[in-house]
Short mmCIF file of C-alpha atoms in Angstrom, two decimals:
data_model
loop_
_atom_site.label_atom_id
_atom_site.label_comp_id
_atom_site.label_asym_id
_atom_site.label_seq_id
_atom_site.Cartn_x
_atom_site.Cartn_y
_atom_site.Cartn_z
CA MET A 23 15.55 -12.28 -13.89
CA ILE A 24 14.58 -10.09 -11.61
CA LYS A 25 16.16 -6.64 -12.19
CA LEU A 26 18.16 -4.51 -9.05
CA TYR A 27 18.51 -0.55 -9.87
CA ILE A 28 20.66 1.26 -7.01
CA LEU A 29 19.90 4.79 -6.67
CA ASN A 30 21.79 7.06 -4.27
CA SER A 31 21.18 10.30 -2.87
CA LEU A 32 18.05 10.65 -5.18
CA ASP A 33 16.16 13.14 -5.52
CA TRP A 34 12.82 13.48 -3.27
CA HIS A 35 10.57 12.72 -6.30
CA ALA A 36 13.13 9.70 -8.17
CA ASP A 37 12.90 8.91 -4.23
CA GLN A 38 9.18 7.98 -5.25
CA LEU A 39 8.94 8.12 -9.13
CA ILE A 40 10.86 5.20 -9.95
CA TYR A 41 10.11 2.29 -8.09
CA HIS A 42 5.70 4.17 -9.64
CA SER A 43 7.08 4.19 -13.23
CA LEU A 44 8.46 0.28 -12.79
CA PRO A 45 4.96 -0.95 -13.07
CA LEU A 46 4.35 1.47 -16.08
CA ASN A 47 7.52 0.05 -17.92
CA SER A 48 6.15 -3.43 -17.57
CA ILE A 49 9.50 -4.60 -15.16
CA GLU A 50 9.82 -6.55 -12.13
CA ALA A 51 12.81 -5.25 -10.23
CA LEU A 52 14.11 -4.54 -6.16
CA PHE A 53 15.20 -1.09 -6.32
CA ILE A 54 17.04 -0.37 -3.52
CA HIS A 55 17.64 3.79 -2.66
CA THR A 56 17.71 6.82 -0.27
CA THR A 57 17.20 10.45 -0.35
CA SER A 58 19.32 13.54 -0.62
CA MET A 59 16.83 15.45 1.44
CA PRO A 60 13.75 14.73 3.40
CA TYR A 61 10.72 15.13 2.71
CA VAL A 62 7.25 13.46 4.04
CA CYS A 63 5.64 10.63 2.83
CA ILE A 64 2.38 10.19 3.24
CA GLY A 65 0.27 6.96 2.18
CA TYR A 66 -2.58 7.10 -0.23
CA ASN A 67 -5.78 7.06 1.86
CA TYR A 68 -3.61 9.41 4.79
CA ASP A 69 -5.80 12.16 5.42
CA ILE A 70 -3.11 15.91 4.58
CA ASP A 71 -4.65 17.30 7.62
CA LEU A 72 -2.89 14.92 9.64
CA ILE A 73 0.30 16.97 8.29
CA ASP A 74 1.93 20.48 10.23
CA LYS A 75 1.47 22.21 6.61
CA ASN A 76 2.79 25.62 7.62
CA TYR A 77 6.15 23.32 9.41
CA CYS A 78 6.78 21.83 6.16
CA LYS A 79 6.25 24.78 4.28
CA LYS A 80 8.58 26.89 6.56
CA ASN A 81 11.31 24.22 6.68
CA LYS A 82 11.07 23.51 2.92
CA ILE A 83 10.18 20.15 3.54
CA PRO A 84 8.02 18.87 0.71
CA ILE A 85 4.94 15.69 1.00
CA PHE A 86 4.66 13.45 -1.35
CA ARG A 87 1.00 11.88 -1.48
CA ARG A 88 2.19 7.64 -3.21
CA GLU A 89 -0.41 5.44 -4.53
CA ILE A 90 0.70 2.97 -1.91
CA GLY A 91 -0.56 1.93 1.71
CA GLY A 92 0.74 3.03 4.92
CA GLY A 93 0.51 5.95 7.38
CA CYS A 94 3.07 8.88 6.95
CA VAL A 95 6.36 8.71 7.83
CA TYR A 96 9.36 10.97 7.18
CA LEU A 97 12.38 9.64 5.10
CA ASP A 98 15.28 11.55 5.27
CA SER A 99 18.95 10.06 3.79
CA GLU A 100 19.30 8.57 7.37
CA GLN A 101 17.81 6.10 6.20
CA LEU A 102 17.63 2.82 3.70
CA LEU A 103 15.21 2.25 1.27
CA TYR A 104 12.97 -0.55 -0.88
CA HIS A 105 10.60 -1.13 -3.64
CA ILE A 106 9.90 -4.92 -4.43
CA VAL A 107 7.80 -4.84 -8.14
CA LEU A 108 6.68 -7.54 -9.37
CA ASN A 109 3.57 -8.26 -12.05
CA ARG A 110 0.76 -9.88 -9.82
CA GLU A 111 1.05 -12.94 -11.86
CA ASN A 112 4.20 -13.91 -10.28
CA LYS A 113 4.48 -16.59 -9.12
CA LEU A 114 5.73 -15.72 -6.55
CA VAL A 115 3.62 -13.31 -4.72
CA PRO A 116 1.71 -14.70 -2.37
CA TYR A 117 -2.08 -14.14 -3.12
CA LYS A 118 -2.67 -13.96 0.26
CA LYS A 119 -1.66 -10.05 2.02
CA GLU A 120 -0.94 -11.46 5.14
CA GLU A 121 1.65 -13.89 4.15
CA LEU A 122 2.94 -11.36 1.16
CA PHE A 123 4.14 -9.17 3.20
CA LYS A 124 5.77 -11.90 5.57
CA LYS A 125 7.81 -13.92 2.51
CA PHE A 126 9.36 -10.16 0.70
CA LEU A 127 10.05 -9.14 3.99
CA ILE A 128 12.92 -12.34 4.31
CA PRO A 129 15.73 -10.64 3.00
CA VAL A 130 15.46 -8.03 5.11
CA LEU A 131 15.11 -9.66 8.95
CA ASP A 132 18.25 -11.29 7.21
CA THR A 133 19.92 -8.49 7.18
CA LEU A 134 19.23 -6.79 10.21
CA GLU A 135 20.20 -10.31 11.10
CA ASP A 136 23.63 -10.22 10.22
CA ILE A 137 24.34 -7.23 11.57
CA GLY A 138 23.14 -8.53 15.17
CA LEU A 139 19.82 -7.16 15.29
CA SER A 140 16.94 -9.71 15.78
CA GLY A 141 14.14 -8.45 14.40
CA ARG A 142 10.66 -9.90 13.69
CA ILE A 143 7.40 -8.66 11.64
CA VAL A 144 4.34 -7.29 14.09
CA ASN A 145 1.53 -6.50 11.47
CA ARG A 146 4.12 -6.03 8.33
CA ASP A 147 6.50 -3.99 9.81
CA ILE A 148 9.84 -5.64 11.97
CA PHE A 149 10.60 -4.08 15.80
CA VAL A 150 13.88 -4.43 17.10
CA ASN A 151 13.82 -4.96 20.86
CA GLY A 152 10.11 -4.38 20.99
CA LYS A 153 10.63 -0.87 18.52
CA LYS A 154 9.90 -0.40 15.05
CA ILE A 155 13.11 -0.77 13.04
CA SER A 156 11.75 -1.16 9.48
CA GLY A 157 8.21 0.43 8.44
CA ASN A 158 6.28 -1.85 5.49
CA GLY A 159 3.66 -0.96 2.66
CA GLY A 160 2.34 -1.92 -0.14
CA GLY A 161 -0.57 -1.87 -3.56
CA GLU A 162 -0.85 -2.66 -6.48
CA ILE A 163 0.02 -0.47 -9.48
CA GLU A 164 -0.61 -0.98 -12.67
CA ASP A 165 -1.08 -5.25 -12.97
CA PHE A 166 2.19 -5.10 -10.78
CA ILE A 167 3.29 -5.43 -6.49
CA VAL A 168 4.54 -2.26 -4.85
CA LEU A 169 6.37 -3.27 -1.56
CA GLY A 170 8.62 -1.17 -0.39
CA GLY A 171 9.93 0.13 3.79
CA ASN A 172 12.54 1.26 5.15
CA ILE A 173 15.73 -0.05 7.00
CA ILE A 174 15.76 3.84 9.55
CA VAL A 175 19.22 3.68 10.28
CA ASP A 176 19.88 7.25 11.84
CA PHE A 177 15.99 8.44 12.96
CA ASP A 178 15.68 12.81 13.58
CA TYR A 179 12.82 12.11 15.77
CA GLU A 180 12.18 15.74 17.09
CA ARG A 181 12.34 16.93 13.53
CA CYS A 182 9.00 13.88 12.81
CA ALA A 183 7.78 14.39 15.47
CA ASN A 184 7.24 18.86 14.37
CA ILE A 185 5.78 17.47 11.24
CA PHE A 186 2.26 16.35 12.60
CA ASN A 187 -0.32 18.87 13.52
CA PHE A 188 -0.74 17.10 17.06
CA ASP A 189 1.28 17.62 20.08
CA LYS A 190 4.24 17.57 19.21
CA SER A 191 6.21 16.87 22.75
CA LYS A 192 4.14 13.87 23.10
CA LEU A 193 4.82 12.29 20.20
CA TYR A 194 7.94 12.94 20.03
CA GLU A 195 8.16 11.03 23.56
CA ALA A 196 5.44 8.50 21.88
CA MET A 197 7.94 8.03 19.44
CA LYS A 198 11.75 7.75 21.17
CA LYS A 199 9.75 5.49 23.17
CA ASN A 200 8.65 2.66 20.80
CA ILE A 201 10.93 4.00 17.19
CA THR A 202 14.39 2.81 17.16
CA THR A 203 17.49 2.76 14.97
CA VAL A 204 20.33 0.30 14.41
CA ARG A 205 22.55 3.58 15.61
CA ASN A 206 20.84 3.45 19.09
CA GLU A 207 21.28 -0.17 18.75
CA LEU A 208 24.15 -1.06 17.45
CA GLY A 209 26.67 2.30 17.69
CA LYS A 210 27.25 5.67 15.22
CA GLY A 211 29.38 3.42 12.71
CA TRP A 212 27.09 2.06 10.84
CA ASN A 213 25.14 4.13 8.11
CA VAL A 214 23.02 2.78 5.42
CA GLU A 215 25.91 2.83 2.69
CA LEU A 216 27.50 -0.60 4.98
CA LEU A 217 23.92 -2.12 5.13
CA ILE A 218 23.25 -1.82 1.09
CA PRO A 219 25.69 -4.93 0.35
CA ILE A 220 24.52 -6.74 2.85
CA LEU A 221 20.42 -5.98 1.70
CA VAL A 222 21.56 -6.56 -1.46
CA GLU A 223 22.93 -10.11 -0.92
CA ASN A 224 20.14 -11.33 1.51
CA PHE A 225 17.76 -10.74 -1.40
CA LYS A 226 20.31 -12.14 -4.10
CA ASN A 227 19.39 -15.53 -2.48
CA PHE A 228 16.31 -14.70 -1.97
CA PHE A 229 15.12 -14.07 -5.38
CA CYS A 230 18.50 -16.81 -6.12
CA GLY A 231 20.15 -14.36 -8.54
CA LEU A 232 19.67 -10.39 -9.11
CA GLU A 233 19.80 -8.86 -12.84
CA VAL A 234 21.71 -5.84 -12.06
CA GLU A 235 21.60 -3.03 -14.11
CA LYS A 236 21.46 1.13 -14.97
CA LEU A 237 17.55 2.29 -14.62
CA PRO A 238 16.22 2.39 -17.84
CA LYS A 239 15.84 5.81 -19.66
CA GLU A 240 12.41 5.42 -20.60
CA VAL A 241 12.13 3.98 -16.82
CA MET A 242 13.28 7.94 -15.50
CA ASN A 243 11.27 9.14 -18.94
CA ILE A 244 8.08 8.56 -17.34
CA ALA A 245 9.15 9.14 -13.32
CA ASN A 246 9.54 13.03 -15.15
CA GLU A 247 5.75 12.87 -16.60
CA LEU A 248 4.79 11.69 -13.84
CA LYS A 249 5.39 14.31 -11.70
CA LYS A 250 2.71 16.03 -13.34
CA LYS A 251 0.48 14.31 -11.67
CA TYR A 252 1.80 14.29 -8.09
CA ILE A 253 2.89 17.32 -8.10
CA LYS A 254 -0.69 18.34 -7.74
CA LYS A 255 -2.60 19.92 -5.06
CA ARG A 256 -5.72 18.20 -6.47
CA TRP A 257 -4.15 14.40 -5.48
CA LEU A 258 -2.04 15.92 -2.73
CA GLU A 259 -4.67 16.75 -0.62
CA ARG A 260 -7.47 13.84 -1.93
CA LYS A 261 -8.31 12.90 1.07
CA ARG A 262 -8.70 15.05 4.09
CA ASN A 263 -11.67 12.65 5.95
CA GLY A 264 -10.05 10.36 7.69
CA LYS A 265 -10.17 9.28 10.92
CA LYS A 266 -8.12 11.76 13.36
CA GLU A 267 -5.47 10.11 15.07
CA ILE A 268 -1.24 9.71 14.10
CA LYS A 269 -0.45 5.63 14.41
CA VAL A 270 2.73 5.72 16.50
CA VAL A 271 3.64 1.84 15.99
CA GLU A 272 1.38 -0.59 15.95
CA GLY A 273 -1.26 -0.02 19.17
CA VAL A 274 0.32 2.99 19.79
CA VAL A 275 -2.38 5.13 18.15
CA LEU A 276 -2.07 8.94 19.49
CA ASN A 277 -6.11 10.73 18.74
CA ALA A 278 -7.20 14.61 18.13
CA SER A 279 -8.29 14.90 21.84
CA THR A 280 -4.69 14.33 22.68
CA SER A 281 -3.42 17.67 20.32
CA ASN A 282 -3.17 20.64 21.23
CA ASN A 283 -3.89 22.11 17.28
CA MET B 14 -22.56 -22.80 -0.34
CA ASN B 15 -19.69 -22.77 1.70
CA VAL B 16 -15.73 -23.69 0.03
CA GLU B 17 -13.31 -24.35 2.30
CA GLY B 18 -15.24 -21.58 4.64
CA TYR B 19 -15.08 -19.28 2.73
CA GLU B 20 -18.91 -18.55 1.94
CA ILE B 21 -20.55 -18.11 -2.13
CA LYS B 22 -24.37 -17.00 -1.63
CA GLU B 23 -26.53 -19.03 -4.98
CA ASP B 24 -28.28 -16.06 -6.16
CA LEU B 25 -25.20 -13.66 -6.80
CA LEU B 26 -23.53 -13.05 -9.96
CA TYR B 27 -19.34 -13.33 -9.61
CA HIS B 28 -16.53 -11.29 -11.22
CA LYS B 29 -12.96 -13.10 -11.78
CA GLU B 30 -11.09 -10.59 -9.52
CA HIS B 31 -13.56 -11.07 -5.98
CA THR B 32 -16.65 -8.76 -6.40
CA TRP B 33 -20.27 -9.89 -5.92
CA ILE B 34 -23.23 -8.88 -8.08
CA LYS B 35 -26.93 -9.09 -8.01
CA LYS B 36 -29.19 -7.78 -10.32
CA GLU B 37 -31.52 -4.71 -9.90
CA GLY B 38 -33.69 -4.92 -13.03
CA GLU B 39 -31.83 -1.94 -15.00
CA HIS B 40 -29.57 -1.36 -12.00
CA ILE B 41 -26.46 -4.13 -10.11
CA LEU B 42 -25.47 -4.14 -6.33
CA ILE B 43 -21.45 -4.28 -6.46
CA GLY B 44 -20.34 -5.76 -3.34
CA ILE B 45 -16.55 -7.91 -2.10
CA THR B 46 -16.50 -11.68 -1.78
CA ASP B 47 -16.29 -13.62 1.25
CA PHE B 48 -13.00 -14.92 -0.16
CA ALA B 49 -11.32 -11.45 -0.64
CA GLN B 50 -13.01 -9.86 2.99
CA LYS B 51 -11.16 -12.15 4.41
CA LEU B 52 -8.16 -12.73 2.46
CA ALA B 53 -8.17 -9.09 2.69
CA GLY B 54 -8.01 -8.63 6.48
CA ASP B 55 -9.72 -6.26 8.47
CA ILE B 56 -10.45 -4.04 5.75
CA THR B 57 -9.63 0.83 7.06
CA TYR B 58 -10.93 2.09 3.65
CA VAL B 59 -12.77 1.83 0.61
CA ASP B 60 -12.19 4.87 -1.71
CA LEU B 61 -14.39 4.54 -4.51
CA PRO B 62 -15.85 7.13 -7.52
CA SER B 63 -18.32 9.33 -7.20
CA GLU B 64 -21.92 9.26 -8.16
CA GLY B 65 -22.33 10.00 -12.34
CA ASP B 66 -18.83 8.64 -12.91
CA GLU B 67 -18.06 5.90 -15.09
CA ILE B 68 -17.20 1.67 -14.26
CA ILE B 69 -15.41 -0.70 -16.97
CA LYS B 70 -15.21 -3.89 -17.15
CA ASP B 71 -12.11 -5.38 -15.54
CA LYS B 72 -9.83 -2.32 -15.59
CA PRO B 73 -9.74 -1.61 -12.07
CA PHE B 74 -12.87 1.29 -10.13
CA GLY B 75 -11.87 1.95 -6.60
CA THR B 76 -9.18 0.59 -4.08
CA ILE B 77 -9.48 -1.24 -0.90
CA GLU B 78 -7.06 -0.34 2.16
CA THR B 79 -6.26 -2.99 4.37
CA GLY B 80 -3.76 -3.60 6.32
CA LYS B 81 -1.10 -1.26 5.02
CA TRP B 82 -2.06 -2.89 1.63
CA VAL B 83 -3.53 -0.97 -1.20
CA GLY B 84 -5.67 -2.81 -3.29
CA LYS B 85 -7.03 -2.46 -6.93
CA LEU B 86 -11.34 -3.03 -7.69
CA TYR B 87 -12.64 -4.46 -10.84
CA GLY B 88 -15.39 -3.31 -12.15
CA PRO B 89 -17.98 -6.52 -13.23
CA VAL B 90 -19.63 -4.18 -15.96
CA ASP B 91 -19.31 -1.34 -17.68
CA GLY B 92 -21.89 1.06 -16.01
CA GLU B 93 -22.55 4.05 -14.80
CA VAL B 94 -22.41 5.02 -10.73
CA VAL B 95 -25.67 5.98 -9.87
CA GLU B 96 -25.37 5.50 -5.70
CA ILE B 97 -22.43 4.82 -2.98
CA ASN B 98 -23.25 3.41 0.46
CA SER B 99 -21.90 5.73 2.63
CA ASP B 100 -22.65 2.90 5.66
CA VAL B 101 -19.48 1.43 4.25
CA THR B 102 -17.48 4.80 3.30
CA ASP B 103 -18.40 5.92 6.44
CA ASP B 104 -17.08 2.41 8.14
CA ALA B 105 -15.10 0.04 6.06
CA THR B 106 -14.27 -2.71 8.43
CA VAL B 107 -18.87 -3.30 7.54
CA ILE B 108 -17.70 -5.16 4.69
CA ASN B 109 -15.28 -7.79 7.15
CA ARG B 110 -18.39 -7.86 9.26
CA LYS B 111 -21.41 -8.16 6.51
CA PRO B 112 -19.42 -8.70 3.27
CA TRP B 113 -23.32 -9.65 1.43
CA GLU B 114 -25.20 -7.42 3.19
CA ALA B 115 -22.26 -4.29 2.56
CA TRP B 116 -22.62 -3.62 -1.40
CA VAL B 117 -20.12 -0.72 -2.02
CA LEU B 118 -21.62 0.62 -5.17
CA LYS B 119 -25.96 0.36 -7.46
CA VAL B 120 -24.14 1.33 -10.80
CA LYS B 121 -26.76 1.96 -14.35
CA VAL B 122 -25.57 -1.29 -16.25
CA LYS B 123 -24.31 0.40 -19.60
CA ASN B 124 -24.30 -2.76 -21.38
CA PRO B 125 -26.65 -5.30 -20.07
CA GLY B 126 -25.35 -8.42 -22.42
CA GLN B 127 -21.87 -8.12 -19.89
CA ILE B 128 -24.44 -9.63 -17.69
CA ASN B 129 -24.26 -12.57 -19.05
CA GLU B 130 -20.32 -12.67 -19.12
CA LEU B 131 -20.63 -12.45 -14.99
CA LEU B 132 -19.86 -16.06 -13.66
CA GLN B 133 -22.55 -18.61 -11.55
CA PRO B 134 -21.68 -19.37 -8.62
CA GLY B 135 -20.77 -22.69 -9.23
CA ALA B 136 -18.05 -21.12 -11.84
CA TYR B 137 -16.77 -18.34 -9.15
CA ALA B 138 -16.59 -21.31 -6.58
CA ASN B 139 -13.82 -22.86 -9.50
CA VAL B 140 -12.06 -19.54 -9.24
CA MET B 141 -11.54 -19.48 -4.88
CA ARG B 142 -10.11 -23.73 -5.61
CA ASP B 143 -7.86 -22.54 -7.75
CA LYS B 144 -7.07 -19.57 -5.78
CA LEU B 145 -6.17 -21.38 -2.63
CA LYS B 146 -4.13 -24.17 -4.40
CA GLU B 147 -2.25 -21.18 -5.50
CA ILE B 148 -1.75 -19.84 -1.59
CA LYS B 149 -1.45 -23.78 -0.26
CA LYS B 150 1.23 -23.94 -2.45
#
C-alpha cells in the first residue's frame, strides 16, 4: 500500500528534499506537508536570473531549485503542499502526462469542492472563479514519478512580486488579478490545519487506502545527504539562459520589456 | 509505417524509451520519436549533456520539459557526445514540429555491438502498441 507521510512546519530544505529522497529509498508515498519558513522554489529549467537574489538575500528568503518541472513559486506556511511519489511502472501512473495531472489532481479538486469551491484544471494548475488557487509540476526522479503542488490558503502577493527581477508593481497587479486563495474565496476562518484532514481523506479514497506511517530515518538521512548537492551554487545557477519572461499563470506572461531592472 | 496516428520511420533504429537512432559511420544521431513527442505535448526545454560527456545505455542522459513536467531521455548505447544540435537547444519546439529532423545528440559509439541490440521499426511498433493499450485502459 502507498505510504502517507504528513509533516508540518518543516524547514525549507526538508520541505523539498524529503520528496527527492523517497525515490532513492524506493518508497511510493503521498507526502503532505507545510513549511515553517518562506522560501523560493524554482523549477528544474527555471532561469535564476529572473529572481531578485539581492532582495531574497536581504530578506533571508532562501532559493531552492527542484528536480521537477514548473516555474518559480514563493512558498510559506500558508500553503498546503502535496507530493505524490510513485514508481513509473505502477499501473496507476498514466503514460500520457496530460492524463497524469488530470488523474492525480482529482483529490485536490474534491477537497476544494468539499469546502465549497468549484475548481477546474487549466494547463495542469487548478483555477477557482477564473484565478489560480493551486499550482502543480512534476517529473521523474530515478525510476519514480513525482507530482507536486499546493493549495494556496493565503498569499503574500507583495512579497512574491518582490522576489522577481521585474517591474514589481506590474507583477503585483498581475498576481492580484490572476491568483486567488482559500481565504479570498471563503473568508479568514480557513487555515492550512483545517484543510489537511480533508485532503488526506480525499487522497485515501482516491488510492483506496493509504498507510499512515512515521517518516523512516533513512529517508531523512538521504535527504540530508542530498542537501549537499542542492545547496551548491552550481546546481542553483545551472540554468541562466532561459526566456526572459515570467508566467504569472497560464496565458498571463510578463516579458523583459516590462521590467524596470 | 503508421501505428494509430503515430509515425515510425522504416530506415531508423529505436530504443524502448522512445528515441530514434540513425547510423552515420562510427557515429549515431539520437532523436525523440513522433510517439514520444506527441504524448509529451509542447516541449519547452531540452537539457542535454555537453560535448565530450559520456552517455550510458539505458541510463538518463538528459531531460525534456513539457507543460511543467520534466521527463528523462535515455541513452540507447554507450558513447561519447561529439555534437549537440543547437537548433534544438535554442528552440525545443522544433522536436514537436519536425521530430525526424530534430536530432538532439551526435554520439561516437563506444561498443558497436550495442547497435544490434536496438529495436527494428517493427519491434518498436510493438512497444508503442503495448503503451497504447495501457493508455486506453
